[in-house]
mmCIF file of C-alpha atoms and ligand atoms in Angstrom:
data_model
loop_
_atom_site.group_PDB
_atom_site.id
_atom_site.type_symbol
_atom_site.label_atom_id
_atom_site.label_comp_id
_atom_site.label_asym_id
_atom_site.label_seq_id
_atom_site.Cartn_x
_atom_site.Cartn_y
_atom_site.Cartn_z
ATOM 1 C CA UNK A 1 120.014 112.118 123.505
ATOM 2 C CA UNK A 2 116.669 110.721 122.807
ATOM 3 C CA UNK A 3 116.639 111.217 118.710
ATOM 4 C CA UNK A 4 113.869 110.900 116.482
ATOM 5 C CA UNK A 5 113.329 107.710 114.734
ATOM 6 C CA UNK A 6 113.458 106.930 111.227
ATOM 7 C CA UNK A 7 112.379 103.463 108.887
ATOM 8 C CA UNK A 8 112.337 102.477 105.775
ATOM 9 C CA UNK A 9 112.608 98.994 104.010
ATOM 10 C CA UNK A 10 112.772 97.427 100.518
ATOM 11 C CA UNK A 11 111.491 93.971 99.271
ATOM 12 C CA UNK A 12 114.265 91.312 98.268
ATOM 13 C CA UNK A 13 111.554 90.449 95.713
ATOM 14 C CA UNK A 14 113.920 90.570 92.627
ATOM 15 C CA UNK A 15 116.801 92.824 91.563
ATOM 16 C CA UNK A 16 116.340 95.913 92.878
ATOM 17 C CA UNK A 17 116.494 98.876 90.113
ATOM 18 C CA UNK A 18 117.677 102.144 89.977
ATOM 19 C CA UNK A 19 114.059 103.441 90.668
ATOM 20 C CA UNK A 20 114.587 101.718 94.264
ATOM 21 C CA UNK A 21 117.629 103.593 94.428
ATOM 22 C CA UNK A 22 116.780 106.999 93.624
ATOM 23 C CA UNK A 23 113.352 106.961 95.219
ATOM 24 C CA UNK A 24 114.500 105.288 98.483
ATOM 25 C CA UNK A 25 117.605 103.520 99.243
ATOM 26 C CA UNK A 26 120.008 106.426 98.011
ATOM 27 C CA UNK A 27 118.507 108.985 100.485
ATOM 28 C CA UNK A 28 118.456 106.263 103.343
ATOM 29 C CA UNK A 29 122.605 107.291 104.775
ATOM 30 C CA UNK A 30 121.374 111.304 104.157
ATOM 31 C CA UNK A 31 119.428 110.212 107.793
ATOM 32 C CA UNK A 32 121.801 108.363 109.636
ATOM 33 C CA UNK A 33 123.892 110.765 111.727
ATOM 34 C CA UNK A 34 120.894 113.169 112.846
ATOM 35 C CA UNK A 35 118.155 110.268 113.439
ATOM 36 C CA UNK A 36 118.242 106.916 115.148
ATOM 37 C CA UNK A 37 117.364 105.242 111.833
ATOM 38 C CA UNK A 38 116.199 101.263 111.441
ATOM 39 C CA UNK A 39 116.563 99.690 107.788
ATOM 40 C CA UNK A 40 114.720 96.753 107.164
ATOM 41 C CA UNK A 41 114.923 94.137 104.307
ATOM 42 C CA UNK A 42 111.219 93.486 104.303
ATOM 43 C CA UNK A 43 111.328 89.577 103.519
ATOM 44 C CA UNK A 44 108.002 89.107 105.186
ATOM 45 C CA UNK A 45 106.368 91.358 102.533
ATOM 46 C CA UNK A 46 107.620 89.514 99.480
ATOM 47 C CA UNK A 47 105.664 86.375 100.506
ATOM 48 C CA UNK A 48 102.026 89.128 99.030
ATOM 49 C CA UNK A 49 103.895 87.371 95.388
ATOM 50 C CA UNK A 50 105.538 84.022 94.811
ATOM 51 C CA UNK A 51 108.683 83.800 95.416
ATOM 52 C CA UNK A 52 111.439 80.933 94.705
ATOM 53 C CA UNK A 53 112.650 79.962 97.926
ATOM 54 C CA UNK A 54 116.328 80.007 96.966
ATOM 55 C CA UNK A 55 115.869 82.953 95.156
ATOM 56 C CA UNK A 56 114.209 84.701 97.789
ATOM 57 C CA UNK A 57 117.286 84.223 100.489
ATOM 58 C CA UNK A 58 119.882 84.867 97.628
ATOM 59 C CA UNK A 59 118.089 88.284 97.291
ATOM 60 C CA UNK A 60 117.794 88.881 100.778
ATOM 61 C CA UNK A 61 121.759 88.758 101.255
ATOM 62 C CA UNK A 62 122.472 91.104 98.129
ATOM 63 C CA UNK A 63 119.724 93.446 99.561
ATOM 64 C CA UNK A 64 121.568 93.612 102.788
ATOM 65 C CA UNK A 65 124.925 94.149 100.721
ATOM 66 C CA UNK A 66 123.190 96.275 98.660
ATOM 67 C CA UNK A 67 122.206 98.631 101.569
ATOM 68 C CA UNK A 68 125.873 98.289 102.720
ATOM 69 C CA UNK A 69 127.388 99.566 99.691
ATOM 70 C CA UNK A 70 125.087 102.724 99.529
ATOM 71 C CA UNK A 71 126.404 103.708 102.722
ATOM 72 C CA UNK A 72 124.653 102.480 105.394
ATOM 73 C CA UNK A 73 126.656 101.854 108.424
ATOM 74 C CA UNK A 74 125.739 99.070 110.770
ATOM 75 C CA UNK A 75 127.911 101.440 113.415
ATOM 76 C CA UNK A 76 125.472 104.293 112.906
ATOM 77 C CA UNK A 77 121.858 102.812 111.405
ATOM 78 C CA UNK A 78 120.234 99.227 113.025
ATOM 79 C CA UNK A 79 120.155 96.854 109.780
ATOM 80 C CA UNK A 80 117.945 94.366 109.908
ATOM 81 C CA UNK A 81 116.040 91.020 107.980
ATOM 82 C CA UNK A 82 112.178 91.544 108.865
ATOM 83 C CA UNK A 83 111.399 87.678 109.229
ATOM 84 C CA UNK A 84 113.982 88.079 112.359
ATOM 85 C CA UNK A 85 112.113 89.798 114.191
ATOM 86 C CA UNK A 86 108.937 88.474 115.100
ATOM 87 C CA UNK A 87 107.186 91.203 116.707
ATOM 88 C CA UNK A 88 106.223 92.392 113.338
ATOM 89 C CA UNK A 89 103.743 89.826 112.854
ATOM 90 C CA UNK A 90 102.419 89.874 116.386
ATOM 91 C CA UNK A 91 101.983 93.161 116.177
ATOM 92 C CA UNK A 92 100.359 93.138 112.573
ATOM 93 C CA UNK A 93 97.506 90.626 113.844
ATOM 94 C CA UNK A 94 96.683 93.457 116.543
ATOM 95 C CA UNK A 95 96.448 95.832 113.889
ATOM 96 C CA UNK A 96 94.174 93.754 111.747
ATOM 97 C CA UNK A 97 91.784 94.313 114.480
ATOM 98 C CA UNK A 98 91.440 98.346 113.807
ATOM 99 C CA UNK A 99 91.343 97.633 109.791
ATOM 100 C CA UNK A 100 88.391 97.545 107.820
ATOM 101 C CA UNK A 101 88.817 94.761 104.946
ATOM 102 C CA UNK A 102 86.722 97.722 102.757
ATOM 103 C CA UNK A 103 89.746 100.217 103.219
ATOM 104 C CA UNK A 104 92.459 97.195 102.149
ATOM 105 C CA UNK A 105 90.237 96.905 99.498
ATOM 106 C CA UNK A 106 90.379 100.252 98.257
ATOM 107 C CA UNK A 107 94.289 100.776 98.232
ATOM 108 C CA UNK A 108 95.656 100.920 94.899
ATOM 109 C CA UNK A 109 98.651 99.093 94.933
ATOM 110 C CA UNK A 110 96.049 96.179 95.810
ATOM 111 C CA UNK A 111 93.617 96.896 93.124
ATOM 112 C CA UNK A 112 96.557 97.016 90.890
ATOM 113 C CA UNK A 113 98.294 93.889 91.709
ATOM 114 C CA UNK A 114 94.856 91.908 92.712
ATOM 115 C CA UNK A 115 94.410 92.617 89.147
ATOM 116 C CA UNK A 116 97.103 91.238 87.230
ATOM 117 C CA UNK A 117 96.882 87.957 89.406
ATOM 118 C CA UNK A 118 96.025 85.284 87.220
ATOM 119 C CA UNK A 119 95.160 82.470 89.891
ATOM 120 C CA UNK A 120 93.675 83.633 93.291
ATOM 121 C CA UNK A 121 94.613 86.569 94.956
ATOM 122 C CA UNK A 122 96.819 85.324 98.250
ATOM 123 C CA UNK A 123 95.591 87.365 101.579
ATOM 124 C CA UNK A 124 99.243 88.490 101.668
ATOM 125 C CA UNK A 125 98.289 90.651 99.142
ATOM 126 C CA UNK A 126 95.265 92.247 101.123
ATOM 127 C CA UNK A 127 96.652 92.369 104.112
ATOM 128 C CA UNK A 128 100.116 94.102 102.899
ATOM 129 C CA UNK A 129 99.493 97.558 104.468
ATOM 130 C CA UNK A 130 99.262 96.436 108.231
ATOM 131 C CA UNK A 131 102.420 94.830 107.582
ATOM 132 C CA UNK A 132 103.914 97.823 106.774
ATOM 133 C CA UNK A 133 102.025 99.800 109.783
ATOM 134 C CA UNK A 134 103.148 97.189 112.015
ATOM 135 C CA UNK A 135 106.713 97.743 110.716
ATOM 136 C CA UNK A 136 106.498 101.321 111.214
ATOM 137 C CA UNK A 137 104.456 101.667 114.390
ATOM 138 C CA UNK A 138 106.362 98.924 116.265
ATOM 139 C CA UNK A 139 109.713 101.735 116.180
ATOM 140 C CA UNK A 140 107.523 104.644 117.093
ATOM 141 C CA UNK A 141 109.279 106.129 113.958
ATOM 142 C CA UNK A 142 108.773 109.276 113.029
ATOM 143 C CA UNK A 143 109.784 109.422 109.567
ATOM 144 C CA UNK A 144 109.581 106.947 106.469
ATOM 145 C CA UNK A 145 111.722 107.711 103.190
ATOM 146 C CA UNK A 146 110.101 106.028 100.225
ATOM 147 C CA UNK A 147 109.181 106.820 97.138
ATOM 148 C CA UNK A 148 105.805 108.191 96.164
ATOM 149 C CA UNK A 149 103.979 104.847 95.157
ATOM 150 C CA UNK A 150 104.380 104.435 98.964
ATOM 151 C CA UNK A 151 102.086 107.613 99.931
ATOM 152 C CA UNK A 152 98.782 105.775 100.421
ATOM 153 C CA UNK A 153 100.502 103.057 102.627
ATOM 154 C CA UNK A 154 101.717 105.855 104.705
ATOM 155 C CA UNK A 155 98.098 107.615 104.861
ATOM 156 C CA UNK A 156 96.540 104.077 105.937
ATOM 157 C CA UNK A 157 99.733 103.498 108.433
ATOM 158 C CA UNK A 158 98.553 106.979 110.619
ATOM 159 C CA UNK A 159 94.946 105.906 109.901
ATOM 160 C CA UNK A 160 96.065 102.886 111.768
ATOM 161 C CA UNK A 161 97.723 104.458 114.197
ATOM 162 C CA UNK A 162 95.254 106.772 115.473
ATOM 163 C CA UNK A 163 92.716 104.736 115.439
ATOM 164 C CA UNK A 164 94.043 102.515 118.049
ATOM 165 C CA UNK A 165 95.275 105.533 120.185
ATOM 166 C CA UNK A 166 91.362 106.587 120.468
ATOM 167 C CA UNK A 167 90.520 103.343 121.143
ATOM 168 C CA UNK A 168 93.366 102.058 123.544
ATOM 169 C CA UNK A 169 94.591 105.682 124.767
ATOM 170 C CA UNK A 170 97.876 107.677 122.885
ATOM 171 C CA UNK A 171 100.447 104.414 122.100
ATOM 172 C CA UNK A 172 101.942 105.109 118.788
ATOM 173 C CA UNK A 173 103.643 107.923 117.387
ATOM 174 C CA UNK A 174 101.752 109.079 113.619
ATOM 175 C CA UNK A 175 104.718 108.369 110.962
ATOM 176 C CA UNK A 176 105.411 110.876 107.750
ATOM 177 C CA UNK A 177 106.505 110.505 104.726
ATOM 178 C CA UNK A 178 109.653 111.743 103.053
ATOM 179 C CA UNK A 179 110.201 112.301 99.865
ATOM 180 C CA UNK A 180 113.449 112.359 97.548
ATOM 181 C CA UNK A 181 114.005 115.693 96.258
ATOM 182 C CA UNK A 182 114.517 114.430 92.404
ATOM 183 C CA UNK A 183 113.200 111.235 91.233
ATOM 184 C CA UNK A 184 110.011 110.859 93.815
ATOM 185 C CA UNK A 185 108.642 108.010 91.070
ATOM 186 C CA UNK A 186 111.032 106.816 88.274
ATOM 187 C CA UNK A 187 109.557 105.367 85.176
ATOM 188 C CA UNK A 188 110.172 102.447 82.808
ATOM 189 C CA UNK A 189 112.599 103.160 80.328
ATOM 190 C CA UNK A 190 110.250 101.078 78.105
ATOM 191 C CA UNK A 191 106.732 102.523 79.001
ATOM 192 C CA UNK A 192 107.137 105.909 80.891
ATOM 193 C CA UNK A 193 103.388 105.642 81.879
ATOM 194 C CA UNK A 194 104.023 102.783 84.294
ATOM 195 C CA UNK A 195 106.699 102.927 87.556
ATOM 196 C CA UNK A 196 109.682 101.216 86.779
ATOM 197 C CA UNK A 197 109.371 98.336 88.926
ATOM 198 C CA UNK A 198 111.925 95.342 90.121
ATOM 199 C CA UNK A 199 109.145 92.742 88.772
ATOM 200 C CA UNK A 200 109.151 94.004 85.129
ATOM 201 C CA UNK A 201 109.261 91.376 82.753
ATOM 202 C CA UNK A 202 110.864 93.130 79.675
ATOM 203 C CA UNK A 203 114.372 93.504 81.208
ATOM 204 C CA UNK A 204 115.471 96.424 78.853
ATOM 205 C CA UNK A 205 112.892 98.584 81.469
ATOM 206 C CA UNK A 206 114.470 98.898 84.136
ATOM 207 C CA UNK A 207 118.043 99.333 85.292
ATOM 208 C CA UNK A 208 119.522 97.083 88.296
ATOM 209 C CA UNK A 209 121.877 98.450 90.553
ATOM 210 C CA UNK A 210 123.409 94.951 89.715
ATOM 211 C CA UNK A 211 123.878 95.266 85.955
ATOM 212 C CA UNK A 212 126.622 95.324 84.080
ATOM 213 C CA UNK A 213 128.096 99.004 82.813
ATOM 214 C CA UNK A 214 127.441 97.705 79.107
ATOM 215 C CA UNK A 215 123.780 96.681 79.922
ATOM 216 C CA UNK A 216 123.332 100.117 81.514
ATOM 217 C CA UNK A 217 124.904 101.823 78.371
ATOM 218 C CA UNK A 218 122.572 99.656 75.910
ATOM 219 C CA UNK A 219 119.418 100.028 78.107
ATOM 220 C CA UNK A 220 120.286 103.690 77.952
ATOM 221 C CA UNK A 221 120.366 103.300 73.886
ATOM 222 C CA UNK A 222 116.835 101.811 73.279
ATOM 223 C CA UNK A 223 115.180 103.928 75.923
ATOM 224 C CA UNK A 224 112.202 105.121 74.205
ATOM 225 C CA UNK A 225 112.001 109.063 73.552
ATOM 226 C CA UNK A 226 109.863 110.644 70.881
ATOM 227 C CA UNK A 227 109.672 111.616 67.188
ATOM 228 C CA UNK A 228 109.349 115.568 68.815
ATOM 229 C CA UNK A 229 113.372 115.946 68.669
ATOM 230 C CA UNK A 230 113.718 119.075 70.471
ATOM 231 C CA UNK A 231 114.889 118.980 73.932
ATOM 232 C CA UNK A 232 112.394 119.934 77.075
ATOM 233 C CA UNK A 233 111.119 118.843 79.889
ATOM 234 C CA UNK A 234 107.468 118.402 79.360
ATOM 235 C CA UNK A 235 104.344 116.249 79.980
ATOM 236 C CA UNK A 236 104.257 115.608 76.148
ATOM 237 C CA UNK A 237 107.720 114.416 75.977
ATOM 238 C CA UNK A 238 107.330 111.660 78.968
ATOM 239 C CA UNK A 239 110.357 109.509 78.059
ATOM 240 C CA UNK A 240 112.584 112.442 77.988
ATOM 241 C CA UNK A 241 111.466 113.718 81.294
ATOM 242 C CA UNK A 242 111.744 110.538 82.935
ATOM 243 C CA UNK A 243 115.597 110.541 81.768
ATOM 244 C CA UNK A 244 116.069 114.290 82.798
ATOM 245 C CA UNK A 245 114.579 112.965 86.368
ATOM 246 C CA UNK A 246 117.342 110.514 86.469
ATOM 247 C CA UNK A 247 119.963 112.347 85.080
ATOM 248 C CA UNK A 248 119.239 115.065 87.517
ATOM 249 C CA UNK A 249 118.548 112.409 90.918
ATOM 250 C CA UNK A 250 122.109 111.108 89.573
ATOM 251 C CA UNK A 251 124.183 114.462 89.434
ATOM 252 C CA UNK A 252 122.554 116.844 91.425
ATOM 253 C CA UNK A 253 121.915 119.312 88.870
ATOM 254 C CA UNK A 254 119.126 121.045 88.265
ATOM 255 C CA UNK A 255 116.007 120.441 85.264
ATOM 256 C CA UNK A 256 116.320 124.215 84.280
ATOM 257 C CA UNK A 257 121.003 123.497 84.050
ATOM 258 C CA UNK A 258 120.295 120.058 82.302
ATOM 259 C CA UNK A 259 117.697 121.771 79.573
ATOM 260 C CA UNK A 260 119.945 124.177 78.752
ATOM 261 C CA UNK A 261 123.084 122.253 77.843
ATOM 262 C CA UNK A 262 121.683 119.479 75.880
ATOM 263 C CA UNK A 263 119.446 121.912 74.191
ATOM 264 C CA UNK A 264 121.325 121.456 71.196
ATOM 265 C CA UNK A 265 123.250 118.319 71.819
ATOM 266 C CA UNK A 266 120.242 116.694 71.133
ATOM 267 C CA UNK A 267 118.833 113.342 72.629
ATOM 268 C CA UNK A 268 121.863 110.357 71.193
ATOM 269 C CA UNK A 269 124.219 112.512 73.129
ATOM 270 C CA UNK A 270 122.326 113.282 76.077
ATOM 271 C CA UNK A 271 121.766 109.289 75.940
ATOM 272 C CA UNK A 272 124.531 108.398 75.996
ATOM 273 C CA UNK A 273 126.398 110.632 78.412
ATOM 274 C CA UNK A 274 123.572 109.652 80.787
ATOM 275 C CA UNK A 275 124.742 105.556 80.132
ATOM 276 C CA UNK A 276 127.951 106.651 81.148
ATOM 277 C CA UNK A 277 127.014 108.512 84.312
ATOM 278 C CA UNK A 278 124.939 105.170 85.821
ATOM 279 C CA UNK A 279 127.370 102.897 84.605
ATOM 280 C CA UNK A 280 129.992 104.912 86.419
ATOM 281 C CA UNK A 281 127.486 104.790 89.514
ATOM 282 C CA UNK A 282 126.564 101.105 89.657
ATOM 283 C CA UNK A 283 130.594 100.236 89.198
ATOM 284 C CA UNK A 284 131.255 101.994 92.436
ATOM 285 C CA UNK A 285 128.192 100.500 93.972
ATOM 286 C CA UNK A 286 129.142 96.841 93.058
ATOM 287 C CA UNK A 287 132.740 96.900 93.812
ATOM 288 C CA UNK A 288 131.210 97.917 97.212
ATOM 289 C CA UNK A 289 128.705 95.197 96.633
ATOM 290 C CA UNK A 290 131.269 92.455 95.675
ATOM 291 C CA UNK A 291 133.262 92.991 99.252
ATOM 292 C CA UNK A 292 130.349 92.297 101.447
ATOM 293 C CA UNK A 293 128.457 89.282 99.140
ATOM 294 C CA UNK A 294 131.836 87.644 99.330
ATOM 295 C CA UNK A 295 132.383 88.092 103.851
ATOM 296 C CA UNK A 296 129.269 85.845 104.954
ATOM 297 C CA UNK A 297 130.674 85.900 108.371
ATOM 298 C CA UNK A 298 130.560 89.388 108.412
ATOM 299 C CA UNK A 299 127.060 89.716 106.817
ATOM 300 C CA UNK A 300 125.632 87.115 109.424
ATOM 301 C CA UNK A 301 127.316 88.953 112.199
ATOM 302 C CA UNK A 302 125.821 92.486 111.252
ATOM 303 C CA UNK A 303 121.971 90.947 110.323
ATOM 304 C CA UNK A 304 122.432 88.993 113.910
ATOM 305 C CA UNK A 305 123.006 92.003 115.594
ATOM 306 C CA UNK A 306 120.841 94.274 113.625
ATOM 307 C CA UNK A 307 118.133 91.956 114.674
ATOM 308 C CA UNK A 308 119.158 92.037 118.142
ATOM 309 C CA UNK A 309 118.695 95.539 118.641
ATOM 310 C CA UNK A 310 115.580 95.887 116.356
ATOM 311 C CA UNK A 311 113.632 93.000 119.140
ATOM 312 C CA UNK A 312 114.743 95.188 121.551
ATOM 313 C CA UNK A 313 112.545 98.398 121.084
ATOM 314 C CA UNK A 314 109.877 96.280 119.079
ATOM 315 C CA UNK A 315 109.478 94.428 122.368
ATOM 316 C CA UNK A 316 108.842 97.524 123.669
ATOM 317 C CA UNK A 317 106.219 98.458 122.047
ATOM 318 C CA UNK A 318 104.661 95.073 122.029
ATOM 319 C CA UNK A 319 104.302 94.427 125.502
ATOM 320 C CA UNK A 320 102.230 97.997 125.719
ATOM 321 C CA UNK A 321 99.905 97.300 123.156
ATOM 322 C CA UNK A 322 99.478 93.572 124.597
ATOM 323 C CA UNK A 323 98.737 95.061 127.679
ATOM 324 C CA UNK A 324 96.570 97.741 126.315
ATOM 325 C CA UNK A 325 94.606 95.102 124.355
ATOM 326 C CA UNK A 326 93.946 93.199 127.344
ATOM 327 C CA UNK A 327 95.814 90.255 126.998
ATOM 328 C CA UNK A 328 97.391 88.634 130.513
ATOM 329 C CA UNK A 329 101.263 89.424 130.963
ATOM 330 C CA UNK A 330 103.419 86.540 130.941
HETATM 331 P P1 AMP B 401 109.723 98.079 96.500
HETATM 332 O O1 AMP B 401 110.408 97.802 95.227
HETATM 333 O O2 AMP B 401 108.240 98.110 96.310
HETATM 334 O O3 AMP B 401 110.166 97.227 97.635
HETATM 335 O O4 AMP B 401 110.118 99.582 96.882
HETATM 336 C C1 AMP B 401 111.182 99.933 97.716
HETATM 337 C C2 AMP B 401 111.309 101.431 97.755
HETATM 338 O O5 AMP B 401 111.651 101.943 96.472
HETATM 339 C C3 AMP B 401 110.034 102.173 98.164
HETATM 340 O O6 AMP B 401 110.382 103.288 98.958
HETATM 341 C C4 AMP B 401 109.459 102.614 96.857
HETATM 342 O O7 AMP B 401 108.643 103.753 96.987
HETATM 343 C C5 AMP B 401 110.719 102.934 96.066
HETATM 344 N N1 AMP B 401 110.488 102.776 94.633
HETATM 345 C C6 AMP B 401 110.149 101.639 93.981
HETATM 346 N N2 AMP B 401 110.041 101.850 92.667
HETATM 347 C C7 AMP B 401 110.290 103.175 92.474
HETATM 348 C C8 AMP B 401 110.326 104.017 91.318
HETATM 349 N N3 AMP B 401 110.073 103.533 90.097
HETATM 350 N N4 AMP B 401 110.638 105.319 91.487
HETATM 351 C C9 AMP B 401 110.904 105.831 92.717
HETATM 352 N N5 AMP B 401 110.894 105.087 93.843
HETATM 353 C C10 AMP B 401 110.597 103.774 93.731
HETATM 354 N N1 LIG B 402 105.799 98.664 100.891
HETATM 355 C C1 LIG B 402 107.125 99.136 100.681
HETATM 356 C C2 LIG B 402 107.399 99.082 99.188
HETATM 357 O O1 LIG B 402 106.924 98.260 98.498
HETATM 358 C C3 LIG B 402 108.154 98.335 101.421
HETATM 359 C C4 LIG B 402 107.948 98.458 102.884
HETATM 360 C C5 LIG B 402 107.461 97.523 103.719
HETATM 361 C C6 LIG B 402 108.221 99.610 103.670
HETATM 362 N N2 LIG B 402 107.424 97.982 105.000
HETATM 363 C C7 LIG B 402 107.879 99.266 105.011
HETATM 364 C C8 LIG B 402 108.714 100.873 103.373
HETATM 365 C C9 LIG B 402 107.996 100.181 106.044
HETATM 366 C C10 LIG B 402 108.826 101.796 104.426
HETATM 367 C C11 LIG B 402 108.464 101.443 105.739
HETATM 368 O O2 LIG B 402 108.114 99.871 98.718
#
């Protein structure tokens, strides 16, 4: 009965891409019938950037469609909005307590986006990674799909973790990572030395799971390649690799079977039949999509209860770390 627990969440900061998709939320249903499996739209987590209030809820609400139409059944998996649930902040302040501010310091996504900050650098932004232990820990889960970017967040999540169990005695169960099998870290179609990333400002970088077909097909077009012109799969060639890793994430097939039959197609048609097979993808996704953005009711009713089941087992955990922290039951 009892089966292992799974969690994973994306930020509703922004459009989410196909990187999101491959790396994490296409893998996310793979889980659902063999794990009890929570996914979370991690509002809370978008507030380490500004955000537009408006746009922050409108992206919320496609998120949770989003995750929806990628086959995530409310019947099966607990869907949830983050901000609903406040145990994840009362936990998170316990956590700060076994956190070093010299370890936040030292996590590279911080360094990274500390750096391109050009006013001060919000304590969202430090304090990002007990967040995302808290969201973890609170479920006991067992297992976290995400993409690789998320690795160190993962490490510092079990450093967390057992650090408080040798302090307060064994409470939380240490998380680990899962990987996709193809497309672990997707790049920019622009730049394929930098992640592709829903807060890219040169929009022909990055594909949305909400663009249109024709964007898709031109974004395809301009990808940048190389002068090289013959076809491999190589860390010399590291636009053309990035579009083999997509190519394959989308159809299954393998580098090696890819290599071999656009060997001498060459890259305009390999291009272009790889426009056609996202395009093809994101249709299905958005008709999907365009079902569920357009039933508020029902979106309301499955976030409601989503969040209703969600309190339930964080409250669990919760009231034994209160206790195990000392503080007086209510
Ligand atoms: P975020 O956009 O930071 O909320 O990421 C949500 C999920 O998508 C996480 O599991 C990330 O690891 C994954 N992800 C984000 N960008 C990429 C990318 N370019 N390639 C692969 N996975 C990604
Ligand atoms: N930090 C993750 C990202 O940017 C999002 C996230 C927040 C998350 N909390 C999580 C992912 C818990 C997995 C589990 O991609």
């Amino acid at each position: 009965m009892n089966k292992e627990r799974v969690f994973s969440g994306i930020q509703p900061s922004g459009s989410i891409t196909i990187g999101n998709y491959i790396g994490a939320l296409s893998n996310f249903k793979e889980f659902q019938d063999d794990f009890d499996c929570l996914y979370c739209i991690v509002d809370m987590h978008s507030l380490s950037n500004e955000q537009k209030p408006s746009e922050l809820r409108k992206n919320t609400l496609d998120l949770l469609a989003l995750y929806l139409a990628a086959g995530l059944n409310p019947e099966k998996s607990t869907v949830f909005i983050q901000s609903h649930v406040p145990a994840h902040a009362e936990l998170q302040w316990v956590l700060n307590s076994v956190v070093s501010v010299g370890h936040l310091e030292r996590m590279t996504q911080y360094k990274d986006k500390a750096q391109k900050q050009s006013g001060s650098i919000p304590a969202t932004l430090l304090n990002y990674p007990i967040l995302m232990a808290a969201d973890i820990l609170l479920y006991q889960a067992k297992y976290v799909p995400v993409g690789e970017d998320q690795k160190q967040h993962i490490e510092i999540t079990r450093d967390i973790a057992e650090r408080f169990n040798y302090r307060y005695s064994d409470t939380f169960v240490l998380p680990e990572i899962i990987l996709s099998k193809s497309g672990k870290r997707i790049m920019s179609l622009q730049d394929p030395t930098v992640k592709m990333s829903k807060s890219d400002e040169n929009p022909n970088g990055s594909i949305r799971l909400l663009d249109s077909p024709d964007d898709v097909r031109r974004k395809l077009k301009r990808a940048v390649t190389d002068s090289l012109g013959n076809f491999d799969y190589n860390d010399e060639q590291l636009g053309l690799k990035n579009l083999i890793d997509i190519y394959s994430a989308f159809t299954k097939e393998t580098v090696e079977d890819i290599v071999n039959f656009y060997k001498d197609l060459g890259y305009g048609r390999f291009k272009s039949d790889l426009g056609e097979i996202i395009a093809e993808e994101v249709r299905d996704i958005q008709v999907e999509y365009n079902n569920y953005i357009s039933d508020k009711a029902q979106l309301e009713k499955i976030y409601r209860e989503g969040a209703e089941k969600a309190s339930y087992m964080a409250e669990k955990t919760l009231r034994k770390v209160y206790k195990k922290v000392g503080f007086v039951a209510r």
